[in-house]
XYZ file of C-alpha atoms in Angstrom:
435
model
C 38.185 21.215 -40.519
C 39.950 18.375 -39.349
C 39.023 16.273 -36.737
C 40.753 13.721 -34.343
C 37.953 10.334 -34.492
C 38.080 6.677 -34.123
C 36.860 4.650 -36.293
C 33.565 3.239 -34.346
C 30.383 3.808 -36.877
C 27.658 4.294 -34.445
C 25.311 7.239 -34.476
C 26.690 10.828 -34.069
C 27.124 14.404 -35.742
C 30.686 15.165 -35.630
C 29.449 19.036 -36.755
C 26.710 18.864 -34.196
C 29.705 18.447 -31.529
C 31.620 20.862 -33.304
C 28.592 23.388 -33.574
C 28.050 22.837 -30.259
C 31.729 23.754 -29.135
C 31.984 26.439 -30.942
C 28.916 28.311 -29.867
C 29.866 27.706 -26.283
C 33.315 29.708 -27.303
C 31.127 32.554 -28.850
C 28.539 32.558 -25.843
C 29.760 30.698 -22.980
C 27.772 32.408 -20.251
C 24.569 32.832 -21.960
C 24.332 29.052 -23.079
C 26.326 27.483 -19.427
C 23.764 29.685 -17.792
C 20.688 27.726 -19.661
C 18.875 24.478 -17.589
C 19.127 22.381 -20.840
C 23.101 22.736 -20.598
C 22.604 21.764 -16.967
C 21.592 18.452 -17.848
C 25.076 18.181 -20.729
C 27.363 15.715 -20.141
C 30.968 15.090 -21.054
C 29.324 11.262 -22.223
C 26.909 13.083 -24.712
C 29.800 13.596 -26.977
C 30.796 10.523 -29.333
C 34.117 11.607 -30.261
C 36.947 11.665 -27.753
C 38.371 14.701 -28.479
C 35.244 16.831 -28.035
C 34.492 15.393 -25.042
C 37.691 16.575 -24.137
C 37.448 19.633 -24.698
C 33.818 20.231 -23.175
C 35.137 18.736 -19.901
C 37.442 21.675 -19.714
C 35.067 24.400 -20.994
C 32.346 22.851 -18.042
C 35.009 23.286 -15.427
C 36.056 26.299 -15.974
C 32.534 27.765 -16.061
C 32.344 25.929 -12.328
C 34.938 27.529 -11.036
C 33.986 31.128 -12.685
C 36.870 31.355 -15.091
C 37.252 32.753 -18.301
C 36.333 30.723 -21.278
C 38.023 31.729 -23.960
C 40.774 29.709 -26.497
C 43.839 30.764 -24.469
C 42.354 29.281 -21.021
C 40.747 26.033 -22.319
C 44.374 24.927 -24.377
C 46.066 26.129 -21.020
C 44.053 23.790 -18.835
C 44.165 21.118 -21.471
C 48.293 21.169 -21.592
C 47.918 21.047 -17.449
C 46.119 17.989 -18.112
C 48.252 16.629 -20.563
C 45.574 16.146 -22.882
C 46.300 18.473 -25.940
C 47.820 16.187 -28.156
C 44.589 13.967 -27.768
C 42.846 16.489 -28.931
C 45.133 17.063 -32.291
C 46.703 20.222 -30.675
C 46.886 23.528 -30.128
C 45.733 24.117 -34.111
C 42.407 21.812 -33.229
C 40.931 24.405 -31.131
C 42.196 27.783 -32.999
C 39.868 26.186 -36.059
C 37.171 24.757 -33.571
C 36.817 28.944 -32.637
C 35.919 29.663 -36.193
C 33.554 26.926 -36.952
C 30.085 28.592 -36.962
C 29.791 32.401 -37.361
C 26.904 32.536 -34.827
C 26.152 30.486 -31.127
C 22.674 31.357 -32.504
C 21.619 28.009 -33.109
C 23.111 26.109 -29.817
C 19.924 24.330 -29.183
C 19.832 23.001 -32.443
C 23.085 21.317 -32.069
C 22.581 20.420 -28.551
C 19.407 18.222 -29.670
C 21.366 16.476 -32.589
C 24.181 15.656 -29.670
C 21.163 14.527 -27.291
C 19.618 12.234 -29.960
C 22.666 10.887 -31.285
C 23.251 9.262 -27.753
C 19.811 7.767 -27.332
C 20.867 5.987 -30.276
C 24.053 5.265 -29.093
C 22.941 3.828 -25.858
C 19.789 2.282 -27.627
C 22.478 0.063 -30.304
C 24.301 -0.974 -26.612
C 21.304 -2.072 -24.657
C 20.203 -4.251 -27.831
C 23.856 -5.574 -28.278
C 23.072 -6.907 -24.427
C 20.146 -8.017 -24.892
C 20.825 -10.548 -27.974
C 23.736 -11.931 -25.833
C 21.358 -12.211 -22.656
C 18.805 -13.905 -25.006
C 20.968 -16.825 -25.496
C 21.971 -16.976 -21.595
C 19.526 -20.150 -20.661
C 20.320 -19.435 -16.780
C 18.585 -16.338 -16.379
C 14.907 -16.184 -15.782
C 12.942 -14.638 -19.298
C 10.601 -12.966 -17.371
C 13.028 -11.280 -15.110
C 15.308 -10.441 -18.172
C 12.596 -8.922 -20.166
C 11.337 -6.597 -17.600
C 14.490 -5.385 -16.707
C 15.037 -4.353 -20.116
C 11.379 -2.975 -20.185
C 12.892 -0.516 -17.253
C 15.808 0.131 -19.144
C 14.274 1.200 -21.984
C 11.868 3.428 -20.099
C 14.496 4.954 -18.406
C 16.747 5.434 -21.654
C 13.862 8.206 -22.680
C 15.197 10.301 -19.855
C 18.616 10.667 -20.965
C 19.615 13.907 -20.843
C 16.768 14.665 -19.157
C 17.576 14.564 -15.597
C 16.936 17.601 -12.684
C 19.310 20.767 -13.200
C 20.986 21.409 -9.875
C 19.791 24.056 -7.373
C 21.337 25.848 -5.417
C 19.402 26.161 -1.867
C 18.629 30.197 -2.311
C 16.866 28.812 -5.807
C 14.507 26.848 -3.554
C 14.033 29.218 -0.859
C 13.067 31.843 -3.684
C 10.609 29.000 -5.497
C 8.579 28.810 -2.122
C 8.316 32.433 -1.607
C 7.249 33.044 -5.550
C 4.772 29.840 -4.754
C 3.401 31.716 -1.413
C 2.915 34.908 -3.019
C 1.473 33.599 -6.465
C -0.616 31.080 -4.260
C 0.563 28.387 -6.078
C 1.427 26.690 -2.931
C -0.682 23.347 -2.971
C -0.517 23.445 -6.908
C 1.363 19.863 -5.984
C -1.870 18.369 -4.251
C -3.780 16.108 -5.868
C -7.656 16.012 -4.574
C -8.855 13.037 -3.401
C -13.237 13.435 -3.175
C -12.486 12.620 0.602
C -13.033 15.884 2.700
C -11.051 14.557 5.564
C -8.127 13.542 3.374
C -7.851 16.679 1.631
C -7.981 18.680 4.522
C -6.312 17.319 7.099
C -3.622 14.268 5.074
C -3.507 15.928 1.458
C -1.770 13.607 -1.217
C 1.182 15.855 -3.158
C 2.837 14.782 -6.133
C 5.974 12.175 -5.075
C 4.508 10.732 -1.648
C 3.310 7.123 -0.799
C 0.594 7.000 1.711
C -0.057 3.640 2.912
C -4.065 2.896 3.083
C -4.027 -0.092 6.209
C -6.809 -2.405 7.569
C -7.643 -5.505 8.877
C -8.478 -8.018 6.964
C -12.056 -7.222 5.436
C -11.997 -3.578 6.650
C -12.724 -2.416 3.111
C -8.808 -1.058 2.182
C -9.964 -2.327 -1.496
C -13.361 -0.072 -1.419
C -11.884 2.896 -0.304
C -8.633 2.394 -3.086
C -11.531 2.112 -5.822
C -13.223 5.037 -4.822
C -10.197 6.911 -4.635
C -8.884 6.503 -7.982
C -12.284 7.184 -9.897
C -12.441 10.311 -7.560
C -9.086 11.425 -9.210
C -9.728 10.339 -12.420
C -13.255 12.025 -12.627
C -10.462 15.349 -11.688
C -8.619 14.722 -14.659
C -5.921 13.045 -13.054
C -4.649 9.221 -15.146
C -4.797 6.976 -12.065
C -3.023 3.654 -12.505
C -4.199 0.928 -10.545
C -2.483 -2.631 -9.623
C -4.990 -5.311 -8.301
C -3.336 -8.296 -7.549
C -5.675 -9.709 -5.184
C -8.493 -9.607 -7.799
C -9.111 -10.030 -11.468
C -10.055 -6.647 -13.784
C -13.825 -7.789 -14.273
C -14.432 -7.539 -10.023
C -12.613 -3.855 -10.175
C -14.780 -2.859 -13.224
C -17.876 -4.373 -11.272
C -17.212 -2.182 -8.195
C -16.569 0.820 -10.013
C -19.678 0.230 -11.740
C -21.791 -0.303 -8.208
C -20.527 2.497 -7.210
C -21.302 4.870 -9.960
C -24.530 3.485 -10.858
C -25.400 2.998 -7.105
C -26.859 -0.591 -8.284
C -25.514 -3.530 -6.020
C -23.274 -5.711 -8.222
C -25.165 -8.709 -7.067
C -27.891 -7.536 -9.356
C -26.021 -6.623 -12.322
C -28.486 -8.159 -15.124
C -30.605 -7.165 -17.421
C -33.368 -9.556 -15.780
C -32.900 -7.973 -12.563
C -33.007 -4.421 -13.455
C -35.717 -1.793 -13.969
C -35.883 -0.030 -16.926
C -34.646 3.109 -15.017
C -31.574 1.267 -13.730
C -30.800 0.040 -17.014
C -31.154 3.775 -18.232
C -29.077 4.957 -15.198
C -26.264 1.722 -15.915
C -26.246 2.803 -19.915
C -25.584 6.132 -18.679
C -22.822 4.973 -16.269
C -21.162 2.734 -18.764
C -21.132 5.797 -20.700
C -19.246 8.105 -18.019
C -16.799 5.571 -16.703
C -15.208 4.800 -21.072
C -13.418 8.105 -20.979
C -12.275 7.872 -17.853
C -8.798 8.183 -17.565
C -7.643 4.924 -15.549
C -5.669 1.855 -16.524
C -6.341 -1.371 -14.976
C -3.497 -4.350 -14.542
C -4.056 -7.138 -12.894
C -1.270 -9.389 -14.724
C 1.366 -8.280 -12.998
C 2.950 -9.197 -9.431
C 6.819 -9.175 -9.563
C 8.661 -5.613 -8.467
C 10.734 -5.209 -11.432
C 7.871 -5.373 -13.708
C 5.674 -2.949 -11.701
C 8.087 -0.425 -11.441
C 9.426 -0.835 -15.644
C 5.304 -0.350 -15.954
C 4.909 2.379 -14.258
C 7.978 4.150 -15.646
C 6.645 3.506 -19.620
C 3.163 4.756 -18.921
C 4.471 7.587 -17.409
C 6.276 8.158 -20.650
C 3.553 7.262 -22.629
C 0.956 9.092 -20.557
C 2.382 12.077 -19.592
C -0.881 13.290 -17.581
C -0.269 10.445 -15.395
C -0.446 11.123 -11.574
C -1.409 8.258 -9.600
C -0.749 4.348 -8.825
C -2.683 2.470 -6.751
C -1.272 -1.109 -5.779
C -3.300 -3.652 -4.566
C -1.674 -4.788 -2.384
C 1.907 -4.673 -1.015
C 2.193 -8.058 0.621
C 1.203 -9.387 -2.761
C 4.278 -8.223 -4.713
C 6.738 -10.553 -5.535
C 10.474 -10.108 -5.718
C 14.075 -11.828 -6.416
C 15.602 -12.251 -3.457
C 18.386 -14.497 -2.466
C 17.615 -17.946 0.149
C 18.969 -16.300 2.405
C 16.391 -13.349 3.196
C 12.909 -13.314 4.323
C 9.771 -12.400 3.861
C 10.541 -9.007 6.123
C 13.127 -8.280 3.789
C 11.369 -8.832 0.526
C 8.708 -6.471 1.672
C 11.020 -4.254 3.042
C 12.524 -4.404 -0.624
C 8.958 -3.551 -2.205
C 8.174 -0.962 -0.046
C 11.895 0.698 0.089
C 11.589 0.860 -4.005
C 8.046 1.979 -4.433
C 9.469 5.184 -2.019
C 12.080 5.841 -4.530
C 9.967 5.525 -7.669
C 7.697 8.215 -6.311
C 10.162 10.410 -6.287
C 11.998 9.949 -8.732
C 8.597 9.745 -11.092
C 6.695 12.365 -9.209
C 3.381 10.290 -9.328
C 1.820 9.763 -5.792
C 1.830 5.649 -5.091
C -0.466 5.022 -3.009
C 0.135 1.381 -1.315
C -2.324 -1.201 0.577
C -1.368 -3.112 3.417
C -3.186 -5.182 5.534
C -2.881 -5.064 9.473
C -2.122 -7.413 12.115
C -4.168 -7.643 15.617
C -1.539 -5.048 16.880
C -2.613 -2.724 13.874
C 0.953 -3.198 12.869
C 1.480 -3.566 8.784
C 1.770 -6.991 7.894
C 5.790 -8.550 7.702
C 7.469 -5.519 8.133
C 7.648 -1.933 9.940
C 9.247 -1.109 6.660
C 6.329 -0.243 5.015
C 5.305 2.362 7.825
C 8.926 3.706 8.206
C 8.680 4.297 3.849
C 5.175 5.545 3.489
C 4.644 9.577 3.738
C 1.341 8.784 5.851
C -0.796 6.301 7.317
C -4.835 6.394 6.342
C -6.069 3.504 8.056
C -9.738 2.104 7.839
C -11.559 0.598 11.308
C -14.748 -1.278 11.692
C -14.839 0.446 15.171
C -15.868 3.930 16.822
C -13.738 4.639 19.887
C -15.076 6.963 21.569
C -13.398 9.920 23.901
C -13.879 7.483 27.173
C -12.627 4.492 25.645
C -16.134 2.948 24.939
C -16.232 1.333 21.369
C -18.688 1.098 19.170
C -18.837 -1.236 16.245
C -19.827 0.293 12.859
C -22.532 -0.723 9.846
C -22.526 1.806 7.413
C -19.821 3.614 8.711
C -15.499 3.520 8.912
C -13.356 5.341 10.655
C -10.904 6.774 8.775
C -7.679 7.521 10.892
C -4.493 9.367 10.132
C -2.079 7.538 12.904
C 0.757 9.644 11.566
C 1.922 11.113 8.680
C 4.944 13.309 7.868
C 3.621 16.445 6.879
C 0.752 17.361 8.975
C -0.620 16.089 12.403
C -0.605 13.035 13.809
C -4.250 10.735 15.315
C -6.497 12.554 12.936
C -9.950 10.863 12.510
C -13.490 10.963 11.456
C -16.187 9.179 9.927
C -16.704 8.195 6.046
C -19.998 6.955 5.319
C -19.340 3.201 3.635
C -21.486 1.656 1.067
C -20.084 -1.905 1.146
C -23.084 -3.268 -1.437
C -22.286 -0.690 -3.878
C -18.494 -0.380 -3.077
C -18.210 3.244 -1.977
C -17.068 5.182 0.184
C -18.061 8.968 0.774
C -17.952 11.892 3.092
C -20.163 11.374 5.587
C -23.598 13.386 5.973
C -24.032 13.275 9.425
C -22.653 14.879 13.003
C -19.324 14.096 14.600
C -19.621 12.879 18.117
């Protein structure tokens, strides 16, 4: 048939479009109705004209009218857009094109791919001319296009709307299949999972003062959930890889790092440490500790979530550490402010649970800005000290107190005791009785 097409070569199926079209004439309920037409837009379609006409097709199916020849060449002539399309004749021979809608999703994936490329050829186009601009900062450049690219995999890709009975009826079928916590991810820590469990898309902050052991109980976290199966992806950008990998180590082998050697072993400890090394090569968590600028984080943590698919947690190392752009004019409050307001948004948008490390001030405040509390979905803060029910304090040796201030989905000034292994650089639930 003929078709109305400039003259740009760039990637696309003019019969893919056409296929596509024409099955949505034959079936336009069955294939609207779908959650991969949900995510179609008008922008998928490389040549004008088809675009055209699927813009008229998807708003008539909005506003529950027909579909048929007769009502899409109406609306088109309302919009004065027939003659774009070649006429009247275009769409009488775009009804005819396939005999069968039967193979829809065939053409809707040529359509989908042909726009990656599309958008791919663009983004490289900008990035040669950006190459030769000698004002912007390389390292700033290339991440950005890092995040770019990661988020070019999800065109096409994005949520189908709900309506707000489709949610309502999701949590009852949840409830009643008890599926209902199939979001939580399990931590190792009783008092986390029972009374602050971390779900899929939140950002608990972990806060202490300084030396309270905030980096202890991130490590022990993320082996926890990687020893569950869970890809944990860790930031540590107050220390290098080799004095993460030694703490993990302590605190799998239960041998102090400080005696780490062959010459100050037993031969059962270097059994146990072969044995350790052993466990800890499969396990599923990926270490970083070249990175400290925002941009690059978050264009990270997008490709390995791409990449990794079975990815479900980020721990960062911590947030006062993470550098932005920002212009002379702001301050540190509103840098952090920046990190933490972005790191929010990244959870959900990604789905992974960040969790985020901040250190306290003497008012047990984060750090440079309230920002950080006002983002985070809960607050698990570590103290060196026991108060008790009549204000006495204790101070604690091989204990913490692990607090949940607040957090939004559960109660608020939950605490108890974890039992803290600082030479081995563990923590774990502790064995004996509550006061």
């Amino acid at each position: 048939m003929t078709t109305p097409t400039d003259t740009t070569i760039l990637p696309h199926s003019a019969d893919a479009e056409l296929g596509l079209l024409c099955s949505l004439f034959l079936c336009p309920g069955d294939i609207f109705n779908t959650e991969e037409m949900a995510r179609l837009q008008k922008e998928h379609f490389h040549i004008p004209a088809h675009a055209l006409v699927f813009a008229a097709m998807q708003d008539l199916f909005a506003e529950k009218r027909n579909i048929d020849r007769i009502t899409v060449t109406q609306l088109l002539r309302d919009r004065k857009q027939i003659d774009q399309i070649g006429g009247a004749q275009f769409l009488a021979e775009l009804f005819d094109f396939v005999p069968t809608a039967a193979n829809w999703r065939l053409y809707l994936a040529t359509v989908q791919e042909k726009r990656m490329r599309r958008e791919f050829l663009q983004m490289a186009r900008n990035a040669s001319a950006d190459g030769f601009n000698e004002v912007r900062d390389v390292t700033a450049m290339v991440a950005d296009y890092a995040q770019r690219l990661a988020s070019l995999v999800t065109v096409g890709k994005e949520k189908p709307k709900r309506s707000f009975r489709d949610a309502i009826m999701d949590k009852l079928e949840r409830m009643e299949s008890d599926r209902e916590n199939e979001d939580m991810i399990p931590t190792g820590l009783e008092l986390l999972d029972k009374e602050s469990p971390l779900r899929k898309g939140d950002m608990p902050l972990i806060a202490g003062e300084r030396k309270a052991g905030k980096s202890i109980v991130a490590i022990t976290l993320a082996v926890n959930i990687a020893q569950r199966g869970k890809r944990v992806l860790y930031f540590s950008l107050e220390d290098r890889e080799s004095k993460v990998v030694d703490r993990i180590v302590a605190g799998i082998s239960r041998i102090p790092i400080i005696r780490h050697s062959a010459k100050l072993m037993t031969l059962g400890e270097l059994s146990s440490m072969q044995r350790t090394v052993a466990e800890l090569a499969n396990l599923p968590i990926m270490l970083r500790d070249d990175l400290f600028d925002l941009v690059t984080i978050a264009a990270v943590i997008r490709q390995e979530q791409t990449q990794n698919p079975d990815l479900g947690v980020v721990v960062i190392d911590y947030a006062q550490l993470i550098q932005c752009d920002r212009k002379k004019t702001d301050n540190r409050e509103q840098e952090v402010a920046m990190v933490s307001r972005t790191l929010r948004l990244l959870a959900m948008e990604t789905g992974l649970a960040i969790i985020l490390l901040s250190q306290l001030n003497e008012e047990g405040k984060s750090r440079e800005s309230r920002a950080l509390e006002n983002d985070a979905t809960a607050m698990w803060r570590i103290d060196h000290v026991y108060r008790g029910k009549k204000g006495q304090e204790e101070k604690l040796d091989n204990e913490r107190m692990l607090v949940v201030p607040w957090q939004r989905n559960g109660g608020s000034n939950v605490a108890g005791k974890v039992t803290f292994l600082g030479h081995i650089a563990r923590v774990e639930n502790y064995a004996g009785e509550e006061e």
